[in-house]
Structure formats: structure tokens, C-alpha cells
């Protein structure tokens, strides 16, 4: 095959691969967006969740209270200042913010791939047009080559015919001259 045909076949193959990868990435992005849209935002002030501190789960008898000594109270305060309090609500809000950021990033990525898909579609149209033009040009070149070969054959035949006619004309002239000379000689 010609180099143009090979390049066209490679281009079409890579376009097919790019279309396949774009379509699968588009499906992944759409699935991720749907999952994020179905995500239920956690708001502890709206939905009360029960835990060990909840009155429903509290023991039936209150525990015995005991008095702390001053030393125990001081130890407790020193330990309490070192302990980092885990705030579930803040953690959930941070997670929600991160998820919203990921959601925005995925939307942006989807838009970029939609734009890429548009560019690939437009490039596909251009490549198909080029491929059609190359096919037409190839057929015209082949037809032109055939026409040139036919013209060369006709030119050769025409030249041969002219040479034959010239030889015949020369022979006829020689015969006429010989006849005139012979006639002229007989008259004298």
C-alpha cells in the first residue's frame, strides 16, 4: 500500500481508539456524577443519631457518683488538656467539602472530555474528507497515467504513419520524376 493509505489507516485506527477511550471515560464520569448526586448530606442537627450518650440507650439505674479528690481533679485536667476532642460534625463537613470539590473537578473533567469529543468529531469529519479527496486524487492520477500512456502510443503511431506516408510520397515522386524523365527522353 501507498504511504498515504497507510497513514490514513493508522489515523482511523487511532481515532477509533480515542473515541473508545473517550466514551468509556465519559461513562465513568457520568456514573461518578450520579453517585455524588445521590449522596445524602449528613446534617446532625436535622437527623438525631443515637449513640451511647442517648437517653434511649442510657442504663436504667444511674451510676454511683463519687467525689474526686483535688489531686485526681488536677490529674484529670492535665490529661484533658492533652486530649484532642474528635468532632464528628466538623469531620463530616470537611468530608462533604472535599466531596463537593471532587464533584466540581469531575464536572470540569466531563466538560473537558465533551469538548475533546467535539474536537475529535470535527477532526473525524476533516480526516474523512481528506481520505475521500486522497481516494479521488489517486483515481485521477491513475486515469492521468493511463491517458499519458495512450497519448504516447498515439504519438508513436502518428509518427510512424507520417514516416510511412513520407516514404510512399518519396517513392511516388521518384516514380513520377522517372516517368517524366523517361517521357522527356523519348521525345527527343
JSON list of C-alpha atoms in Angstrom, two decimals:
[
{"chain": "A", "resi": 1, "resn": "UNK", "atom": "CA", "xyz": [0.00, 0.00, 0.00]},
{"chain": "A", "resi": 2, "resn": "UNK", "atom": "CA", "xyz": [0.95, 3.59, -0.55]},
{"chain": "A", "resi": 3, "resn": "UNK", "atom": "CA", "xyz": [2.30, 5.67, 2.36]},
{"chain": "A", "resi": 4, "resn": "UNK", "atom": "CA", "xyz": [-0.78, 7.91, 2.22]},
{"chain": "A", "resi": 5, "resn": "UNK", "atom": "CA", "xyz": [-3.10, 4.93, 2.55]},
{"chain": "A", "resi": 6, "resn": "UNK", "atom": "CA", "xyz": [-1.05, 3.52, 5.47]},
{"chain": "A", "resi": 7, "resn": "UNK", "atom": "CA", "xyz": [-1.10, 6.90, 7.24]},
{"chain": "A", "resi": 8, "resn": "UNK", "atom": "CA", "xyz": [-4.86, 7.14, 6.69]},
{"chain": "A", "resi": 9, "resn": "UNK", "atom": "CA", "xyz": [-5.41, 3.63, 8.09]},
{"chain": "A", "resi": 10, "resn": "UNK", "atom": "CA", "xyz": [-3.26, 4.48, 11.16]},
{"chain": "A", "resi": 11, "resn": "UNK", "atom": "CA", "xyz": [-5.17, 7.73, 11.66]},
{"chain": "A", "resi": 12, "resn": "UNK", "atom": "CA", "xyz": [-8.52, 5.95, 11.51]},
{"chain": "A", "resi": 13, "resn": "UNK", "atom": "CA", "xyz": [-7.27, 3.28, 13.96]},
{"chain": "A", "resi": 14, "resn": "UNK", "atom": "CA", "xyz": [-6.10, 5.92, 16.45]},
{"chain": "A", "resi": 15, "resn": "UNK", "atom": "CA", "xyz": [-9.34, 7.85, 16.07]},
{"chain": "A", "resi": 16, "resn": "UNK", "atom": "CA", "xyz": [-11.31, 4.70, 16.87]},
{"chain": "A", "resi": 17, "resn": "UNK", "atom": "CA", "xyz": [-9.15, 4.09, 19.97]},
{"chain": "A", "resi": 18, "resn": "UNK", "atom": "CA", "xyz": [-9.56, 7.71, 21.09]},
{"chain": "A", "resi": 19, "resn": "UNK", "atom": "CA", "xyz": [-13.33, 7.51, 20.59]},
{"chain": "A", "resi": 20, "resn": "UNK", "atom": "CA", "xyz": [-13.48, 4.28, 22.61]},
{"chain": "A", "resi": 21, "resn": "UNK", "atom": "CA", "xyz": [-11.41, 5.71, 25.47]},
{"chain": "A", "resi": 22, "resn": "UNK", "atom": "CA", "xyz": [-13.38, 8.99, 25.43]},
{"chain": "A", "resi": 23, "resn": "UNK", "atom": "CA", "xyz": [-16.66, 7.14, 25.57]},
{"chain": "A", "resi": 24, "resn": "UNK", "atom": "CA", "xyz": [-15.57, 4.89, 28.47]},
{"chain": "A", "resi": 25, "resn": "UNK", "atom": "CA", "xyz": [-14.22, 7.89, 30.40]},
{"chain": "A", "resi": 26, "resn": "UNK", "atom": "CA", "xyz": [-17.46, 9.75, 29.72]},
{"chain": "A", "resi": 27, "resn": "UNK", "atom": "CA", "xyz": [-19.40, 6.78, 31.16]},
{"chain": "A", "resi": 28, "resn": "UNK", "atom": "CA", "xyz": [-17.17, 6.71, 34.27]},
{"chain": "A", "resi": 29, "resn": "UNK", "atom": "CA", "xyz": [-17.62, 10.45, 34.83]},
{"chain": "A", "resi": 30, "resn": "UNK", "atom": "CA", "xyz": [-21.40, 10.21, 34.38]},
{"chain": "A", "resi": 31, "resn": "UNK", "atom": "CA", "xyz": [-21.56, 7.31, 36.87]},
{"chain": "A", "resi": 32, "resn": "UNK", "atom": "CA", "xyz": [-19.49, 9.28, 39.41]},
{"chain": "A", "resi": 33, "resn": "UNK", "atom": "CA", "xyz": [-21.72, 12.35, 38.99]},
{"chain": "A", "resi": 34, "resn": "UNK", "atom": "CA", "xyz": [-24.84, 10.23, 39.55]},
{"chain": "A", "resi": 35, "resn": "UNK", "atom": "CA", "xyz": [-23.34, 8.72, 42.71]},
{"chain": "A", "resi": 36, "resn": "UNK", "atom": "CA", "xyz": [-22.43, 12.15, 44.05]},
{"chain": "A", "resi": 37, "resn": "UNK", "atom": "CA", "xyz": [-25.91, 13.42, 43.30]},
{"chain": "A", "resi": 38, "resn": "UNK", "atom": "CA", "xyz": [-27.44, 10.51, 45.23]},
{"chain": "A", "resi": 39, "resn": "UNK", "atom": "CA", "xyz": [-25.16, 11.16, 48.21]},
{"chain": "A", "resi": 40, "resn": "UNK", "atom": "CA", "xyz": [-27.19, 12.22, 51.22]},
{"chain": "A", "resi": 41, "resn": "UNK", "atom": "CA", "xyz": [-25.61, 15.11, 53.07]},
{"chain": "A", "resi": 42, "resn": "UNK", "atom": "CA", "xyz": [-25.16, 14.47, 56.79]},
{"chain": "A", "resi": 43, "resn": "UNK", "atom": "CA", "xyz": [-26.65, 17.17, 58.99]},
{"chain": "A", "resi": 44, "resn": "UNK", "atom": "CA", "xyz": [-26.61, 16.13, 62.63]},
{"chain": "A", "resi": 45, "resn": "UNK", "atom": "CA", "xyz": [-28.86, 19.00, 63.65]},
{"chain": "A", "resi": 46, "resn": "UNK", "atom": "CA", "xyz": [-31.63, 17.65, 61.37]},
{"chain": "A", "resi": 47, "resn": "UNK", "atom": "CA", "xyz": [-31.29, 13.94, 61.97]},
{"chain": "A", "resi": 48, "resn": "UNK", "atom": "CA", "xyz": [-30.55, 12.94, 65.54]},
{"chain": "A", "resi": 49, "resn": "UNK", "atom": "CA", "xyz": [-28.47, 9.83, 65.70]},
{"chain": "A", "resi": 50, "resn": "UNK", "atom": "CA", "xyz": [-28.48, 7.79, 68.88]},
{"chain": "A", "resi": 51, "resn": "UNK", "atom": "CA", "xyz": [-25.29, 6.73, 70.50]},
{"chain": "A", "resi": 52, "resn": "UNK", "atom": "CA", "xyz": [-24.13, 5.69, 73.95]},
{"chain": "A", "resi": 53, "resn": "UNK", "atom": "CA", "xyz": [-24.99, 9.13, 75.36]},
{"chain": "A", "resi": 54, "resn": "UNK", "atom": "CA", "xyz": [-28.55, 8.97, 74.06]},
{"chain": "A", "resi": 55, "resn": "UNK", "atom": "CA", "xyz": [-31.32, 8.70, 76.70]},
{"chain": "A", "resi": 56, "resn": "UNK", "atom": "CA", "xyz": [-32.80, 5.72, 74.87]},
{"chain": "A", "resi": 57, "resn": "UNK", "atom": "CA", "xyz": [-29.64, 3.73, 75.41]},
{"chain": "A", "resi": 58, "resn": "UNK", "atom": "CA", "xyz": [-28.88, 5.02, 78.90]},
{"chain": "A", "resi": 59, "resn": "UNK", "atom": "CA", "xyz": [-28.68, 2.47, 81.70]},
{"chain": "A", "resi": 60, "resn": "UNK", "atom": "CA", "xyz": [-31.84, 2.08, 83.78]},
{"chain": "A", "resi": 61, "resn": "UNK", "atom": "CA", "xyz": [-30.09, 2.93, 87.04]},
{"chain": "A", "resi": 62, "resn": "UNK", "atom": "CA", "xyz": [-27.92, 5.99, 87.34]},
{"chain": "A", "resi": 63, "resn": "UNK", "atom": "CA", "xyz": [-24.26, 5.21, 88.16]},
{"chain": "A", "resi": 64, "resn": "UNK", "atom": "CA", "xyz": [-22.94, 5.95, 91.59]},
{"chain": "A", "resi": 65, "resn": "UNK", "atom": "CA", "xyz": [-21.28, 9.28, 91.77]},
{"chain": "A", "resi": 66, "resn": "UNK", "atom": "CA", "xyz": [-18.10, 9.58, 93.70]},
{"chain": "A", "resi": 67, "resn": "UNK", "atom": "CA", "xyz": [-16.21, 12.61, 94.73]},
{"chain": "A", "resi": 68, "resn": "UNK", "atom": "CA", "xyz": [-12.88, 13.38, 93.09]},
{"chain": "A", "resi": 69, "resn": "UNK", "atom": "CA", "xyz": [-10.01, 14.42, 95.20]},
{"chain": "A", "resi": 70, "resn": "UNK", "atom": "CA", "xyz": [-8.07, 17.55, 94.37]},
{"chain": "A", "resi": 71, "resn": "UNK", "atom": "CA", "xyz": [-5.13, 15.51, 93.17]},
{"chain": "A", "resi": 72, "resn": "UNK", "atom": "CA", "xyz": [-7.36, 13.36, 90.92]},
{"chain": "A", "resi": 73, "resn": "UNK", "atom": "CA", "xyz": [-9.04, 16.51, 89.59]},
{"chain": "A", "resi": 74, "resn": "UNK", "atom": "CA", "xyz": [-5.63, 18.04, 88.76]},
{"chain": "A", "resi": 75, "resn": "UNK", "atom": "CA", "xyz": [-4.54, 14.86, 87.00]},
{"chain": "A", "resi": 76, "resn": "UNK", "atom": "CA", "xyz": [-7.78, 14.77, 85.06]},
{"chain": "A", "resi": 77, "resn": "UNK", "atom": "CA", "xyz": [-7.37, 18.40, 83.96]},
{"chain": "A", "resi": 78, "resn": "UNK", "atom": "CA", "xyz": [-3.79, 17.78, 82.79]},
{"chain": "A", "resi": 79, "resn": "UNK", "atom": "CA", "xyz": [-4.92, 14.76, 80.79]},
{"chain": "A", "resi": 80, "resn": "UNK", "atom": "CA", "xyz": [-7.95, 16.63, 79.44]},
{"chain": "A", "resi": 81, "resn": "UNK", "atom": "CA", "xyz": [-5.78, 19.46, 78.08]},
{"chain": "A", "resi": 82, "resn": "UNK", "atom": "CA", "xyz": [-3.63, 16.93, 76.19]},
{"chain": "A", "resi": 83, "resn": "UNK", "atom": "CA", "xyz": [-6.58, 15.07, 74.66]},
{"chain": "A", "resi": 84, "resn": "UNK", "atom": "CA", "xyz": [-7.76, 16.28, 71.27]},
{"chain": "A", "resi": 85, "resn": "UNK", "atom": "CA", "xyz": [-11.53, 16.23, 71.05]},
{"chain": "A", "resi": 86, "resn": "UNK", "atom": "CA", "xyz": [-12.84, 14.46, 67.99]},
{"chain": "A", "resi": 87, "resn": "UNK", "atom": "CA", "xyz": [-15.63, 16.50, 66.49]},
{"chain": "A", "resi": 88, "resn": "UNK", "atom": "CA", "xyz": [-17.65, 14.27, 64.18]},
{"chain": "A", "resi": 89, "resn": "UNK", "atom": "CA", "xyz": [-19.68, 17.11, 62.73]},
{"chain": "A", "resi": 90, "resn": "UNK", "atom": "CA", "xyz": [-16.58, 19.05, 61.68]},
{"chain": "A", "resi": 91, "resn": "UNK", "atom": "CA", "xyz": [-15.07, 15.91, 60.20]},
{"chain": "A", "resi": 92, "resn": "UNK", "atom": "CA", "xyz": [-18.24, 15.22, 58.22]},
{"chain": "A", "resi": 93, "resn": "UNK", "atom": "CA", "xyz": [-18.41, 18.80, 56.99]},
{"chain": "A", "resi": 94, "resn": "UNK", "atom": "CA", "xyz": [-14.78, 18.60, 55.86]},
{"chain": "A", "resi": 95, "resn": "UNK", "atom": "CA", "xyz": [-15.54, 15.34, 54.08]},
{"chain": "A", "resi": 96, "resn": "UNK", "atom": "CA", "xyz": [-18.58, 16.91, 52.41]},
{"chain": "A", "resi": 97, "resn": "UNK", "atom": "CA", "xyz": [-16.47, 19.88, 51.27]},
{"chain": "A", "resi": 98, "resn": "UNK", "atom": "CA", "xyz": [-13.87, 17.51, 49.83]},
{"chain": "A", "resi": 99, "resn": "UNK", "atom": "CA", "xyz": [-16.58, 15.51, 48.06]},
{"chain": "A", "resi": 100, "resn": "UNK", "atom": "CA", "xyz": [-18.10, 18.71, 46.67]},
{"chain": "A", "resi": 101, "resn": "UNK", "atom": "CA", "xyz": [-14.62, 19.68, 45.41]},
{"chain": "A", "resi": 102, "resn": "UNK", "atom": "CA", "xyz": [-14.22, 16.28, 43.78]},
{"chain": "A", "resi": 103, "resn": "UNK", "atom": "CA", "xyz": [-17.70, 16.62, 42.29]},
{"chain": "A", "resi": 104, "resn": "UNK", "atom": "CA", "xyz": [-16.76, 20.01, 40.79]},
{"chain": "A", "resi": 105, "resn": "UNK", "atom": "CA", "xyz": [-13.48, 18.60, 39.47]},
{"chain": "A", "resi": 106, "resn": "UNK", "atom": "CA", "xyz": [-15.29, 15.68, 37.86]},
{"chain": "A", "resi": 107, "resn": "UNK", "atom": "CA", "xyz": [-17.83, 18.05, 36.28]},
{"chain": "A", "resi": 108, "resn": "UNK", "atom": "CA", "xyz": [-14.97, 20.13, 34.91]},
{"chain": "A", "resi": 109, "resn": "UNK", "atom": "CA", "xyz": [-13.25, 16.98, 33.62]},
{"chain": "A", "resi": 110, "resn": "UNK", "atom": "CA", "xyz": [-16.52, 15.89, 31.97]},
{"chain": "A", "resi": 111, "resn": "UNK", "atom": "CA", "xyz": [-16.81, 19.26, 30.26]},
{"chain": "A", "resi": 112, "resn": "UNK", "atom": "CA", "xyz": [-13.22, 18.96, 29.03]},
{"chain": "A", "resi": 113, "resn": "UNK", "atom": "CA", "xyz": [-13.91, 15.49, 27.64]},
{"chain": "A", "resi": 114, "resn": "UNK", "atom": "CA", "xyz": [-17.10, 16.74, 26.00]},
{"chain": "A", "resi": 115, "resn": "UNK", "atom": "CA", "xyz": [-15.02, 19.45, 24.34]},
{"chain": "A", "resi": 116, "resn": "UNK", "atom": "CA", "xyz": [-12.42, 16.84, 23.38]},
{"chain": "A", "resi": 117, "resn": "UNK", "atom": "CA", "xyz": [-15.20, 14.70, 21.93]},
{"chain": "A", "resi": 118, "resn": "UNK", "atom": "CA", "xyz": [-16.36, 17.68, 19.85]},
{"chain": "A", "resi": 119, "resn": "UNK", "atom": "CA", "xyz": [-12.81, 18.29, 18.61]},
{"chain": "A", "resi": 120, "resn": "UNK", "atom": "CA", "xyz": [-12.40, 14.59, 17.77]},
{"chain": "A", "resi": 121, "resn": "UNK", "atom": "CA", "xyz": [-15.72, 14.60, 15.90]},
{"chain": "A", "resi": 122, "resn": "UNK", "atom": "CA", "xyz": [-14.67, 17.64, 13.92]},
{"chain": "A", "resi": 123, "resn": "UNK", "atom": "CA", "xyz": [-11.27, 16.09, 13.24]},
{"chain": "A", "resi": 124, "resn": "UNK", "atom": "CA", "xyz": [-13.05, 12.91, 12.14]},
{"chain": "A", "resi": 125, "resn": "UNK", "atom": "CA", "xyz": [-15.01, 14.91, 9.57]},
{"chain": "A", "resi": 126, "resn": "UNK", "atom": "CA", "xyz": [-11.81, 16.53, 8.31]},
{"chain": "A", "resi": 127, "resn": "UNK", "atom": "CA", "xyz": [-9.99, 13.19, 8.15]},
{"chain": "A", "resi": 128, "resn": "UNK", "atom": "CA", "xyz": [-12.88, 11.57, 6.28]},
{"chain": "A", "resi": 129, "resn": "UNK", "atom": "CA", "xyz": [-12.89, 14.48, 3.81]},
{"chain": "A", "resi": 130, "resn": "UNK", "atom": "CA", "xyz": [-9.13, 14.17, 3.36]},
{"chain": "A", "resi": 131, "resn": "UNK", "atom": "CA", "xyz": [-9.44, 10.43, 2.89]},
{"chain": "A", "resi": 132, "resn": "UNK", "atom": "CA", "xyz": [-12.14, 10.91, 0.24]},
{"chain": "A", "resi": 133, "resn": "UNK", "atom": "CA", "xyz": [-10.01, 13.57, -1.50]},
{"chain": "A", "resi": 134, "resn": "UNK", "atom": "CA", "xyz": [-6.97, 11.28, -1.44]},
{"chain": "A", "resi": 135, "resn": "UNK", "atom": "CA", "xyz": [-9.05, 8.49, -2.99]},
{"chain": "A", "resi": 136, "resn": "UNK", "atom": "CA", "xyz": [-10.34, 10.82, -5.72]},
{"chain": "A", "resi": 137, "resn": "UNK", "atom": "CA", "xyz": [-6.83, 12.18, -6.35]},
{"chain": "A", "resi": 138, "resn": "UNK", "atom": "CA", "xyz": [-5.44, 8.65, -6.56]},
{"chain": "A", "resi": 139, "resn": "UNK", "atom": "CA", "xyz": [-8.04, 7.65, -9.14]},
{"chain": "A", "resi": 140, "resn": "UNK", "atom": "CA", "xyz": [-7.36, 10.86, -11.12]},
{"chain": "A", "resi": 141, "resn": "UNK", "atom": "CA", "xyz": [-3.61, 10.19, -11.07]},
{"chain": "A", "resi": 142, "resn": "UNK", "atom": "CA", "xyz": [-4.15, 6.64, -12.31]},
{"chain": "A", "resi": 143, "resn": "UNK", "atom": "CA", "xyz": [-6.52, 7.88, -15.03]},
{"chain": "A", "resi": 144, "resn": "UNK", "atom": "CA", "xyz": [-3.99, 10.60, -15.98]},
{"chain": "A", "resi": 145, "resn": "UNK", "atom": "CA", "xyz": [-1.21, 8.00, -16.20]},
{"chain": "A", "resi": 146, "resn": "UNK", "atom": "CA", "xyz": [-3.39, 5.84, -18.47]},
{"chain": "A", "resi": 147, "resn": "UNK", "atom": "CA", "xyz": [-4.20, 8.88, -20.64]},
{"chain": "A", "resi": 148, "resn": "UNK", "atom": "CA", "xyz": [-0.50, 9.77, -20.93]},
{"chain": "A", "resi": 149, "resn": "UNK", "atom": "CA", "xyz": [0.37, 6.20, -21.94]},
{"chain": "A", "resi": 150, "resn": "UNK", "atom": "CA", "xyz": [-2.41, 6.23, -24.56]},
{"chain": "A", "resi": 151, "resn": "UNK", "atom": "CA", "xyz": [-1.23, 9.61, -25.86]},
{"chain": "A", "resi": 152, "resn": "UNK", "atom": "CA", "xyz": [2.33, 8.27, -26.14]},
{"chain": "A", "resi": 153, "resn": "UNK", "atom": "CA", "xyz": [1.08, 5.26, -28.14]},
{"chain": "A", "resi": 154, "resn": "UNK", "atom": "CA", "xyz": [-0.96, 7.52, -30.44]},
{"chain": "A", "resi": 155, "resn": "UNK", "atom": "CA", "xyz": [2.00, 9.84, -30.91]},
{"chain": "A", "resi": 156, "resn": "UNK", "atom": "CA", "xyz": [4.23, 6.89, -31.83]},
{"chain": "A", "resi": 157, "resn": "UNK", "atom": "CA", "xyz": [1.62, 5.55, -34.31]},
{"chain": "A", "resi": 158, "resn": "UNK", "atom": "CA", "xyz": [1.15, 9.00, -35.78]},
{"chain": "A", "resi": 159, "resn": "UNK", "atom": "CA", "xyz": [4.92, 9.43, -36.22]},
{"chain": "A", "resi": 160, "resn": "UNK", "atom": "CA", "xyz": [5.17, 6.00, -37.83]},
{"chain": "A", "resi": 161, "resn": "UNK", "atom": "CA", "xyz": [2.25, 6.82, -40.14]},
{"chain": "A", "resi": 162, "resn": "UNK", "atom": "CA", "xyz": [3.89, 10.12, -41.18]},
{"chain": "A", "resi": 163, "resn": "UNK", "atom": "CA", "xyz": [7.18, 8.34, -41.88]},
{"chain": "A", "resi": 164, "resn": "UNK", "atom": "CA", "xyz": [5.39, 5.70, -43.99]},
{"chain": "A", "resi": 165, "resn": "UNK", "atom": "CA", "xyz": [3.46, 8.40, -45.87]},
{"chain": "A", "resi": 166, "resn": "UNK", "atom": "CA", "xyz": [6.71, 10.34, -46.48]},
{"chain": "A", "resi": 167, "resn": "UNK", "atom": "CA", "xyz": [8.41, 7.22, -47.82]},
{"chain": "A", "resi": 168, "resn": "UNK", "atom": "CA", "xyz": [5.40, 6.49, -50.06]},
{"chain": "A", "resi": 169, "resn": "UNK", "atom": "CA", "xyz": [5.39, 10.14, -51.25]},
{"chain": "A", "resi": 170, "resn": "UNK", "atom": "CA", "xyz": [9.12, 10.00, -51.98]},
{"chain": "A", "resi": 171, "resn": "UNK", "atom": "CA", "xyz": [8.63, 6.72, -53.92]},
{"chain": "A", "resi": 172, "resn": "UNK", "atom": "CA", "xyz": [5.72, 8.25, -55.87]},
{"chain": "A", "resi": 173, "resn": "UNK", "atom": "CA", "xyz": [7.80, 11.36, -56.60]},
{"chain": "A", "resi": 174, "resn": "UNK", "atom": "CA", "xyz": [10.71, 9.25, -57.70]},
{"chain": "A", "resi": 175, "resn": "UNK", "atom": "CA", "xyz": [8.36, 7.28, -59.99]},
{"chain": "A", "resi": 176, "resn": "UNK", "atom": "CA", "xyz": [6.84, 10.50, -61.37]},
{"chain": "A", "resi": 177, "resn": "UNK", "atom": "CA", "xyz": [10.27, 12.04, -61.90]},
{"chain": "A", "resi": 178, "resn": "UNK", "atom": "CA", "xyz": [11.47, 8.83, -63.52]},
{"chain": "A", "resi": 179, "resn": "UNK", "atom": "CA", "xyz": [8.38, 8.74, -65.74]},
{"chain": "A", "resi": 180, "resn": "UNK", "atom": "CA", "xyz": [8.76, 12.42, -66.71]},
{"chain": "A", "resi": 181, "resn": "UNK", "atom": "CA", "xyz": [12.45, 11.90, -67.39]},
{"chain": "A", "resi": 182, "resn": "UNK", "atom": "CA", "xyz": [11.79, 8.80, -69.41]},
{"chain": "A", "resi": 183, "resn": "UNK", "atom": "CA", "xyz": [8.98, 10.56, -71.33]},
{"chain": "A", "resi": 184, "resn": "UNK", "atom": "CA", "xyz": [11.18, 13.55, -71.97]},
{"chain": "A", "resi": 185, "resn": "UNK", "atom": "CA", "xyz": [13.95, 11.36, -73.25]},
{"chain": "A", "resi": 186, "resn": "UNK", "atom": "CA", "xyz": [11.71, 9.53, -75.61]},
{"chain": "A", "resi": 187, "resn": "UNK", "atom": "CA", "xyz": [10.51, 12.80, -77.15]},
{"chain": "A", "resi": 188, "resn": "UNK", "atom": "CA", "xyz": [13.94, 13.93, -78.04]}
]
